[in-house]
Amino acid sequence: MTINSSAWQTLFINVNLATMTDGANSYGAIENGAIAISEGKIAWLGEEVNLPNYDEKSVHVIDGNGKWLTPGLVDCHTHLVYGGNRANEFEMRLQGKSYQEIANAGGGIVSTVSATRKASESQLLASALPRLIALHQQGVTSIEIKSGYGLDTENEIKMLKVAGQLAEKLPVTIKRTFLGAHALPLEYKDKPDEYVDLVCNEMIPIIARRNLADAVDVFCESIGFSLAQTERVFAAAQKHHLPIKVHAEQLSNLGGTALAAKYNALSSDHIEFLDEAGIKAMKYADMTAVLLPGAFYFLRETQLPPMVLLRKYQVPMAIATDANPGSSPIHNIQLMLNMACTFFRLTPAEALAGVTCFGAKALGLAKNKGQLALGFDADIALWNIEQPAELCYQFGVNPLSELFVAGNKVI
Ligand code: NIG
Ligand code: FE
């Protein structure tokens, strides 16, 4: 292969690379490495001793001083845009009420719905921005943001527009997911099928036509939507050529994951109660399992996701914050890396793969993001660490040294 080093704009030398090109098997480490960037893409990488000749006058050379580079982190499941907060429900849970009991008594998701409906676009943007800044400062360069607290056409669109506006505020790639089937709004109490009609026949067509979402998600659960209702939403998404994601098997094993597999979904998320049949279906459909340790922790769940079987069937595992006001009011990706290891017993290499290559895969970005590899987007984080496992081992001190998006230094 001929290497056109005259096109290089930036070159990192004296760095160690956790390329994350080996899935969860290892960090894909290249020690004493170098990496070159041209037009926002990775143009060369390898051991520094093999670096081709380049023109020192035209390339901006960055000495990494022996630090580690990883791909920019991907947080592939968040509900970052919402009104109000639910600290009162946190207090209720500490007095003995469960998440389901609070939801059934009119709290939970629908209480965030009333706060979100009342908020203007600019108010939602102002409250979401510090949450996104917090994640970005920890190295997040790609993020998924779901709607699902509007639950009517106007307010779902409002949320998706705000999620899009965030991309104008920060150099972060934002993938938007329409989650109209998140909960039943109060005005449709006892009429879930009519609400699903609205989601399928009005919201999805408008959102698809206006290009407001990159995927469609459903909360398939006893306190969310039944399998039959979930399938109707999937069918509508498929008709409008929108990829599918699902919140499934979080509190019980309804079979939402296997159903999503039939629709070639990108991912099934939560999945604490997923069984072996569901895992086989995921493997067959090349889906990603998105594990959400923040929700597991904050709801004080005890049922662990089936990591051993996920490994056995080699289903890729992503890790995300699930940042939301009810089940995971946590905007810290490093804490998720740590919890993925401590609670779910992932290895640090598996956890890091969960926020890089497999996080990207869960968003349909596997070909451009989440790996340090030739031709991939030059979204790159430089870390003040001596070994990659440190990213999972401690939190509270931010190890991020510098951050680059499409080759440009943004932090
Ligand atoms: O991912 N499971 C459903 N949705 C969110 C919770 C949202 C909320 O409680 O506001 C989740 O955990
Ligand atoms: Fe969620």
XYZ file of C-alpha atoms and ligand atoms in Angstrom:
424
model
C 0.000 0.000 0.000
C 1.368 3.446 -0.830
C 1.267 5.857 2.047
C 0.626 9.455 1.157
C 2.161 11.131 4.190
C 2.077 14.492 2.407
C -1.688 14.537 3.079
C -1.248 14.154 6.841
C -2.380 17.080 8.958
C -1.763 15.776 12.457
C 0.539 13.111 13.798
C 0.664 11.724 17.329
C 3.990 10.232 18.290
C 5.215 8.673 21.500
C 1.777 7.275 22.388
C 0.317 3.906 23.268
C -2.782 2.979 21.290
C -5.736 1.010 22.620
C -7.112 0.494 19.112
C -10.140 -1.595 20.213
C -9.971 -3.432 16.890
C -10.084 -6.849 18.553
C -13.610 -6.614 19.964
C -13.687 -7.457 23.652
C -10.770 -9.884 23.425
C -8.076 -7.337 24.150
C -7.405 -3.628 23.866
C -5.754 -4.173 20.492
C -2.797 -2.425 22.060
C 0.065 -0.929 20.078
C 2.695 0.295 22.507
C 5.206 2.965 21.459
C 2.882 3.817 18.608
C 2.013 6.670 16.323
C -1.136 7.670 14.488
C -1.629 10.102 11.609
C -4.746 12.007 10.612
C -5.775 13.290 7.226
C -9.072 15.041 6.454
C -10.608 13.983 9.739
C -9.824 10.299 9.240
C -7.138 7.984 10.519
C -4.585 7.772 7.717
C -1.834 5.695 9.310
C -1.204 3.914 12.607
C 1.348 1.477 13.907
C 4.529 1.237 15.897
C 6.498 4.437 15.799
C 9.597 2.610 14.554
C 7.654 1.855 11.361
C 6.535 5.435 10.797
C 7.011 6.407 7.133
C 8.883 9.567 6.231
C 6.810 12.727 6.495
C 7.357 16.430 6.067
C 7.834 17.866 9.549
C 6.999 21.351 8.310
C 3.519 20.521 7.042
C 2.372 18.084 9.760
C 1.317 19.173 13.226
C 3.168 16.726 15.466
C 1.809 16.021 18.948
C 4.088 14.303 21.440
C 1.861 12.090 23.594
C 4.542 11.664 26.242
C 3.777 7.997 26.627
C 0.073 8.493 27.362
C -2.664 6.246 25.965
C -4.999 6.968 23.069
C -8.386 5.322 22.677
C -11.223 5.937 20.266
C -13.521 8.734 21.466
C -16.097 7.127 23.744
C -19.612 6.225 22.597
C -22.551 6.454 25.021
C -25.099 4.443 23.037
C -28.189 4.720 25.289
C -29.316 7.928 26.979
C -32.453 9.907 27.728
C -30.498 13.115 28.155
C -33.266 15.543 27.196
C -35.988 15.845 29.836
C -37.782 18.358 32.038
C -37.686 18.433 35.848
C -36.219 15.686 37.968
C -37.499 12.847 40.143
C -35.606 13.268 43.410
C -38.982 12.984 45.192
C -39.419 9.469 43.788
C -35.929 8.612 44.945
C -37.098 9.541 48.421
C -40.257 7.423 47.987
C -38.172 4.438 46.966
C -36.030 4.888 50.041
C -39.248 4.744 52.063
C -40.008 1.350 50.556
C -41.941 1.941 47.290
C -40.708 0.115 44.198
C -40.051 1.617 40.732
C -43.057 -0.312 39.409
C -45.345 0.796 42.280
C -44.425 4.431 41.703
C -45.053 4.037 37.960
C -48.411 2.350 38.563
C -49.439 5.157 40.938
C -48.975 7.786 38.215
C -45.370 8.665 38.951
C -42.312 7.460 37.078
C -41.950 8.210 33.403
C -45.291 10.052 33.149
C -44.268 12.558 35.819
C -41.247 13.471 33.684
C -43.677 13.700 30.763
C -45.640 16.516 32.394
C -42.447 18.424 33.224
C -41.119 17.904 29.689
C -44.363 19.011 28.052
C -44.310 22.218 30.107
C -40.714 23.036 29.150
C -39.897 25.074 26.052
C -37.289 23.966 23.525
C -34.810 26.451 24.916
C -35.436 25.317 28.503
C -34.901 21.685 27.522
C -31.763 22.620 25.644
C -30.425 24.578 28.614
C -31.016 21.695 31.029
C -29.615 19.017 28.709
C -26.463 20.906 27.772
C -24.615 20.556 31.114
C -25.385 16.823 31.076
C -23.849 16.485 27.631
C -20.900 18.682 28.604
C -20.237 16.396 31.593
C -20.078 13.332 29.343
C -18.061 15.102 26.649
C -15.484 16.163 29.221
C -15.063 12.484 30.055
C -14.197 11.665 26.463
C -17.627 11.004 24.900
C -17.624 11.980 21.221
C -20.745 10.075 20.078
C -24.003 9.730 21.940
C -27.508 8.451 21.420
C -30.388 10.530 22.764
C -33.941 9.202 22.945
C -37.242 11.011 22.965
C -39.985 9.414 25.062
C -40.981 12.066 27.583
C -43.287 13.934 25.217
C -45.687 11.113 24.346
C -47.655 13.232 21.912
C -46.647 14.254 18.427
C -45.770 17.842 19.225
C -43.714 17.098 22.312
C -41.910 14.068 20.879
C -40.851 16.252 17.950
C -39.810 18.978 20.397
C -37.515 16.538 22.203
C -35.960 15.261 18.980
C -35.357 18.805 17.771
C -33.620 19.671 21.044
C -31.474 16.544 20.752
C -30.466 17.765 17.278
C -29.722 21.280 18.558
C -27.254 19.852 21.073
C -25.049 18.844 18.134
C -24.744 22.524 17.231
C -23.543 23.331 20.757
C -20.822 20.710 21.147
C -18.620 18.701 18.763
C -20.403 15.443 19.500
C -22.066 13.073 17.023
C -25.664 12.686 18.135
C -27.880 9.817 17.055
C -31.537 10.401 17.800
C -33.929 7.617 18.698
C -37.702 8.005 18.702
C -39.127 6.379 21.847
C -42.784 7.376 21.577
C -43.670 3.928 22.972
C -41.959 4.599 26.292
C -45.019 4.801 28.540
C -48.735 5.318 28.214
C -49.619 9.008 28.515
C -52.401 9.784 31.006
C -54.836 10.872 28.281
C -54.667 7.327 26.838
C -55.145 5.556 30.175
C -56.908 2.234 29.475
C -56.547 2.842 25.708
C -53.025 1.569 25.005
C -53.869 0.308 21.524
C -55.180 3.703 20.510
C -51.945 5.264 21.699
C -49.980 2.707 19.685
C -52.119 3.710 16.674
C -50.974 7.300 17.200
C -47.328 6.237 17.457
C -47.523 4.082 14.329
C -49.853 6.061 12.112
C -48.974 9.626 12.970
C -45.725 10.028 14.894
C -43.474 7.586 13.020
C -44.518 8.767 9.539
C -44.005 12.449 10.422
C -40.704 11.828 12.197
C -39.440 9.697 9.308
C -40.508 12.242 6.719
C -38.848 15.090 8.594
C -35.708 13.032 9.247
C -35.918 13.642 12.974
C -34.754 10.234 14.153
C -32.152 7.617 13.282
C -33.934 4.719 15.003
C -37.121 3.678 16.810
C -37.189 2.178 20.315
C -39.957 0.617 22.448
C -40.128 -0.075 26.194
C -41.426 -3.657 26.036
C -42.420 -4.417 29.625
C -45.440 -4.896 31.900
C -45.251 -1.183 32.797
C -44.510 -0.314 29.156
C -45.927 -2.020 26.047
C -46.955 -5.627 25.390
C -45.284 -7.838 22.812
C -48.155 -7.354 20.353
C -48.041 -3.576 20.756
C -44.248 -3.597 20.463
C -44.487 -5.548 17.225
C -46.856 -2.998 15.732
C -44.341 -0.240 16.442
C -41.500 -2.306 14.963
C -43.544 -2.930 11.820
C -44.240 0.796 11.436
C -40.543 1.587 11.925
C -39.572 -1.006 9.342
C -42.094 0.380 6.888
C -40.408 3.758 7.220
C -36.914 2.274 6.957
C -35.922 3.188 10.491
C -33.651 0.792 12.421
C -35.021 -0.694 15.628
C -33.836 -0.779 19.220
C -35.667 -2.116 22.266
C -35.770 -1.721 26.042
C -36.464 -5.331 26.929
C -36.187 -7.934 29.642
C -35.412 -5.246 32.237
C -37.923 -6.295 34.865
C -39.307 -9.549 33.419
C -38.791 -11.884 30.452
C -41.512 -10.907 27.963
C -39.631 -11.905 24.809
C -39.073 -8.406 23.454
C -35.502 -9.200 22.509
C -36.394 -12.219 20.353
C -39.118 -10.160 18.698
C -36.644 -7.363 18.000
C -34.281 -9.935 16.475
C -36.994 -10.847 13.960
C -36.913 -7.207 12.869
C -33.090 -7.166 12.641
C -32.817 -4.699 15.491
C -29.543 -2.951 16.229
C -29.678 -3.710 19.937
C -31.640 -4.916 22.915
C -30.988 -2.893 26.030
C -31.110 -3.714 29.790
C -31.793 -7.499 29.335
C -31.266 -8.570 32.948
C -33.992 -11.224 32.512
C -33.005 -12.404 29.012
C -32.947 -16.197 28.512
C -30.787 -18.414 26.308
C -33.311 -18.483 23.455
C -33.295 -14.699 23.367
C -29.506 -14.650 23.343
C -29.391 -17.093 20.423
C -31.847 -14.864 18.564
C -29.599 -11.865 19.184
C -26.585 -13.730 17.870
C -28.436 -14.834 14.771
C -29.562 -11.265 14.057
C -26.098 -9.785 14.792
C -27.558 -7.577 17.528
C -25.655 -5.814 20.272
C -26.547 -6.313 23.938
C -26.562 -2.940 25.676
C -25.900 -3.330 29.404
C -26.895 -0.472 31.672
C -25.191 -0.797 35.042
C -26.415 2.630 36.204
C -30.078 1.551 36.111
C -29.197 -1.787 37.722
C -27.459 0.094 40.527
C -29.934 2.919 40.992
C -32.971 0.598 41.064
C -31.017 -1.755 43.327
C -31.753 -4.687 41.025
C -30.372 -8.070 41.934
C -30.929 -9.994 38.692
C -27.670 -9.785 36.740
C -27.660 -9.722 32.934
C -26.681 -13.119 31.477
C -23.037 -12.232 30.807
C -21.819 -15.823 30.764
C -24.265 -16.788 28.011
C -23.679 -13.562 26.120
C -19.988 -14.436 26.086
C -20.699 -18.041 25.136
C -22.676 -16.943 22.071
C -20.291 -14.062 21.396
C -22.967 -11.429 21.450
C -21.201 -8.043 21.523
C -21.823 -6.185 24.774
C -22.071 -2.400 24.864
C -22.145 -0.308 28.040
C -24.036 2.967 28.378
C -25.150 5.452 31.026
C -28.925 5.265 30.336
C -28.775 8.830 31.691
C -32.389 9.633 32.653
C -34.259 11.194 35.574
C -35.855 8.007 36.911
C -33.741 4.896 36.769
C -30.232 6.252 36.123
C -29.699 9.939 36.932
C -26.025 9.412 36.220
C -23.967 11.322 33.701
C -20.662 9.612 34.212
C -19.291 7.120 31.699
C -16.269 6.291 33.850
C -18.548 5.192 36.673
C -20.353 2.941 34.165
C -17.038 1.368 33.145
C -16.277 0.708 36.775
C -19.751 -0.691 37.525
C -19.706 -2.887 34.426
C -16.678 -4.557 35.974
C -17.700 -4.569 39.636
C -21.395 -5.459 39.239
C -21.469 -7.341 35.926
C -17.979 -8.857 36.178
C -16.917 -7.650 32.755
C -13.199 -7.536 32.188
C -11.825 -4.015 31.713
C -11.201 -4.868 28.029
C -14.847 -5.935 27.629
C -16.039 -2.787 29.398
C -13.879 -0.524 27.244
C -15.099 -2.323 24.109
C -18.609 -1.580 25.410
C -18.049 2.177 25.157
C -16.023 2.075 21.941
C -16.387 -0.510 19.161
C -19.566 -2.135 20.496
C -21.157 1.133 21.580
C -20.652 2.248 17.975
C -22.137 -1.010 16.684
C -25.260 -0.509 18.813
C -25.789 2.764 16.933
C -25.047 1.450 13.450
C -21.727 3.343 13.472
C -19.413 0.325 13.540
C -17.766 1.186 10.229
C -16.706 4.723 11.176
C -16.414 5.054 14.918
C -15.284 3.257 18.032
C -11.951 1.947 16.748
C -8.535 3.359 15.974
C -8.282 1.893 12.501
C -7.425 3.067 9.007
C -10.175 5.128 7.443
C -12.129 5.503 10.691
C -13.184 8.938 11.957
C -10.357 10.551 13.910
C -12.386 10.868 17.127
C -9.591 10.252 19.587
C -9.148 10.571 23.350
C -5.731 11.010 24.959
C -5.654 9.700 28.513
C -3.330 10.427 31.357
C -2.994 6.754 32.314
C -0.293 4.111 32.355
C -2.508 1.196 31.321
C -6.002 0.980 29.769
C -7.531 -0.827 32.778
C -7.169 2.420 34.737
C -10.165 3.754 32.795
C -12.330 1.151 34.542
C -10.512 1.036 37.828
C -10.983 4.511 39.222
C -13.446 7.322 38.834
C -13.740 10.743 40.381
C -10.488 12.052 38.950
C -10.897 12.752 35.246
C -8.030 11.095 33.374
C -8.861 12.786 30.054
C -5.924 14.815 28.826
C -7.012 15.898 25.332
C -9.899 15.106 23.003
C -10.031 15.255 19.199
C -13.084 15.053 16.983
C -12.583 14.485 13.261
C -8.936 15.295 13.907
C -9.628 18.665 15.540
C -8.653 19.290 19.134
C -11.834 20.058 21.083
C -10.561 19.654 24.670
O -34.016 3.037 30.368
N -36.873 1.520 31.008
C -37.389 2.532 30.606
N -36.841 3.719 30.430
C -35.794 4.273 31.182
C -36.290 4.829 32.451
C -36.901 6.105 32.251
C -37.437 6.744 33.478
O -37.648 6.112 34.540
O -37.662 7.943 33.343
C -34.663 3.309 31.364
O -34.377 2.809 32.462
Fe -33.315 3.660 28.792
